[in-house]
Tab-separated table of C-alpha atoms in Angstrom:
chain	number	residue	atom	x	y	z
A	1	UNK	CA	9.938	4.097	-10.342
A	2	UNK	CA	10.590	4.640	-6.564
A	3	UNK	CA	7.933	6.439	-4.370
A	4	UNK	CA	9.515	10.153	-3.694
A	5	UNK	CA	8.499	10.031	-0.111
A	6	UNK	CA	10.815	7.468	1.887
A	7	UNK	CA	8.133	6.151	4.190
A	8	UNK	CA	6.019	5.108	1.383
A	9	UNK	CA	9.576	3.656	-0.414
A	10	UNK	CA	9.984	1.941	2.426
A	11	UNK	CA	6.174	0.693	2.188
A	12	UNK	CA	6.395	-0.502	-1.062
A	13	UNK	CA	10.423	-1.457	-0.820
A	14	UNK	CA	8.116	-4.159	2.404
A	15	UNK	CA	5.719	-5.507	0.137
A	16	UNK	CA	8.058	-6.268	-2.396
A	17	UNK	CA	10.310	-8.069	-0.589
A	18	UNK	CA	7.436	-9.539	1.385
A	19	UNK	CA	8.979	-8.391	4.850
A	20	UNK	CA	6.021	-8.594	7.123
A	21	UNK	CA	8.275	-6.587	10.137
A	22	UNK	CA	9.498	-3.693	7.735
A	23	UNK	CA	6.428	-3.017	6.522
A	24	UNK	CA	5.121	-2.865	10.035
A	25	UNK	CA	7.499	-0.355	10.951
A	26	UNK	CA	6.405	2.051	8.111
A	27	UNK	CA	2.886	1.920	10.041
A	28	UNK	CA	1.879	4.051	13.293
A	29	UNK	CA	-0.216	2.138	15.922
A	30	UNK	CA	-3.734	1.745	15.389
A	31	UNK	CA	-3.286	2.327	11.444
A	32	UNK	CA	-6.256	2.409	9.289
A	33	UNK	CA	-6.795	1.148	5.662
A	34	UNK	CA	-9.540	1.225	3.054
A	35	UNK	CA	-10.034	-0.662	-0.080
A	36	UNK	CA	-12.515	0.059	-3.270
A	37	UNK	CA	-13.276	2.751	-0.376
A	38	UNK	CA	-14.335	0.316	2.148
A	39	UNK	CA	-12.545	0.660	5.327
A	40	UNK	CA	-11.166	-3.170	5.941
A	41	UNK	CA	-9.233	-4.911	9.136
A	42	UNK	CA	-5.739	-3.888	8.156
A	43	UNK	CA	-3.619	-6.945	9.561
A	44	UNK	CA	-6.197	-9.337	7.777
A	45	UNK	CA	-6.493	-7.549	4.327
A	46	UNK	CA	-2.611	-6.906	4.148
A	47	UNK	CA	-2.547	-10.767	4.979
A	48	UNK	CA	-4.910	-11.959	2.453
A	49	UNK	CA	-4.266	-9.844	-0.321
A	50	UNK	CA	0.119	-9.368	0.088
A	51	UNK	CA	1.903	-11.755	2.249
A	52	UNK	CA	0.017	-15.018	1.534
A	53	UNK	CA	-0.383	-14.089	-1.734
A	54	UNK	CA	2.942	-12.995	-2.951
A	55	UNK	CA	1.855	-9.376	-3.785
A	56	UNK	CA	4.069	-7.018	-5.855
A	57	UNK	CA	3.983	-2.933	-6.289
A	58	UNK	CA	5.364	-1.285	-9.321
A	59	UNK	CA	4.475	2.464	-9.223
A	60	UNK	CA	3.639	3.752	-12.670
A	61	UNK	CA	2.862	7.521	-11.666
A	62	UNK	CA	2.632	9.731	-8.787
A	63	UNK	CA	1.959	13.120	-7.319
A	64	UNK	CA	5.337	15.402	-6.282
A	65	UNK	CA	4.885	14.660	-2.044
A	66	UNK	CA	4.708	10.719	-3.133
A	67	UNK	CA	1.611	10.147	-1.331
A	68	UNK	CA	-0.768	9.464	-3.943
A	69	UNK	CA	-0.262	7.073	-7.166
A	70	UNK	CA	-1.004	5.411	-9.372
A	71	UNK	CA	0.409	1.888	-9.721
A	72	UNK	CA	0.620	-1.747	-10.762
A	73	UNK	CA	-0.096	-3.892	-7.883
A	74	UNK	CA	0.247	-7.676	-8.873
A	75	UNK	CA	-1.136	-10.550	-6.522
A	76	UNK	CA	-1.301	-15.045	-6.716
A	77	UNK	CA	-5.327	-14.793	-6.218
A	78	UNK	CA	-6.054	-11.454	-8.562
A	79	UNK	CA	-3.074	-11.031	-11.061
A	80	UNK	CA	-2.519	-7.762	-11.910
A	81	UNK	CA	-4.139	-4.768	-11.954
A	82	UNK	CA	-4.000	-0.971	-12.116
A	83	UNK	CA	-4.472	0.710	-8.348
A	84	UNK	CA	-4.726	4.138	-6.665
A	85	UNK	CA	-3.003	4.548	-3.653
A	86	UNK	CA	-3.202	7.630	-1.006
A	87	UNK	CA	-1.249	7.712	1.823
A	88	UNK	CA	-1.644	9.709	4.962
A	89	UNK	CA	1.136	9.948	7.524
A	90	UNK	CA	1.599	10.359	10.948
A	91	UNK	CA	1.736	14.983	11.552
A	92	UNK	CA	5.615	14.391	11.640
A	93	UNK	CA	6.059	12.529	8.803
A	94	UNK	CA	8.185	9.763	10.330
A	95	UNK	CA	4.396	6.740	9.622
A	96	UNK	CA	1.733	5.731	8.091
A	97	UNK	CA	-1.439	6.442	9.631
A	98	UNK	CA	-3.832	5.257	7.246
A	99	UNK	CA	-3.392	3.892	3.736
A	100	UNK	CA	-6.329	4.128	0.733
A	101	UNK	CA	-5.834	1.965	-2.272
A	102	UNK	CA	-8.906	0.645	-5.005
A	103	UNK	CA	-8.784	-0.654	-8.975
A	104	UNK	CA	-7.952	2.602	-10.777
């Protein structure tokens, strides 16, 4: 299933293709991110837990505006395992300003 909202697509479309600079450009400067609601260093944690670790998205359900899901998020060091993700973007809708994701 794709993400109905095209910024968080285009999120996910990043991570899945583990392109570091796409997924960039889906974020607005100074971006936040929480995990297991613990806010985290967002360059690090993306690092750690997606790029180096070969991390994998597969959206199993999701709200109508497409920024809030649930979904199958699949790493090297975890496996996988059923997340939450909310997503809030930038007031014109063009980024994301701060992403919220835990074990569902």
């Amino acid at each position: 299933m794709t993400a109905h909202n095209p910024v968080v697509a285009a999120f996910i479309a990043a991570i899945n293709n583990g392109d570091r600079s796409a997924f960039a450009a889906t974020l607005a400067p100074g971006a936040t991110m929480s995990d297991d609601g613990s806010d985290r260093d967002l360059d690090n944690w993306t690092e750690r837990e997606i790029f180096s670790a070969g991390g994998r998205f597969t959206v199993e359900t999701q709200e109508p505006d497409g920024l809030t899901m649930l979904a199958r998020f699949r790493n090297d060091t975890w496996g996988e395992m059923k997340t939450r993700w909310r997503f809030i973007l930038t007031p014109d809708g063009s980024k994301i300003r701060r992403f919220e994701t835990g074990q569902a």
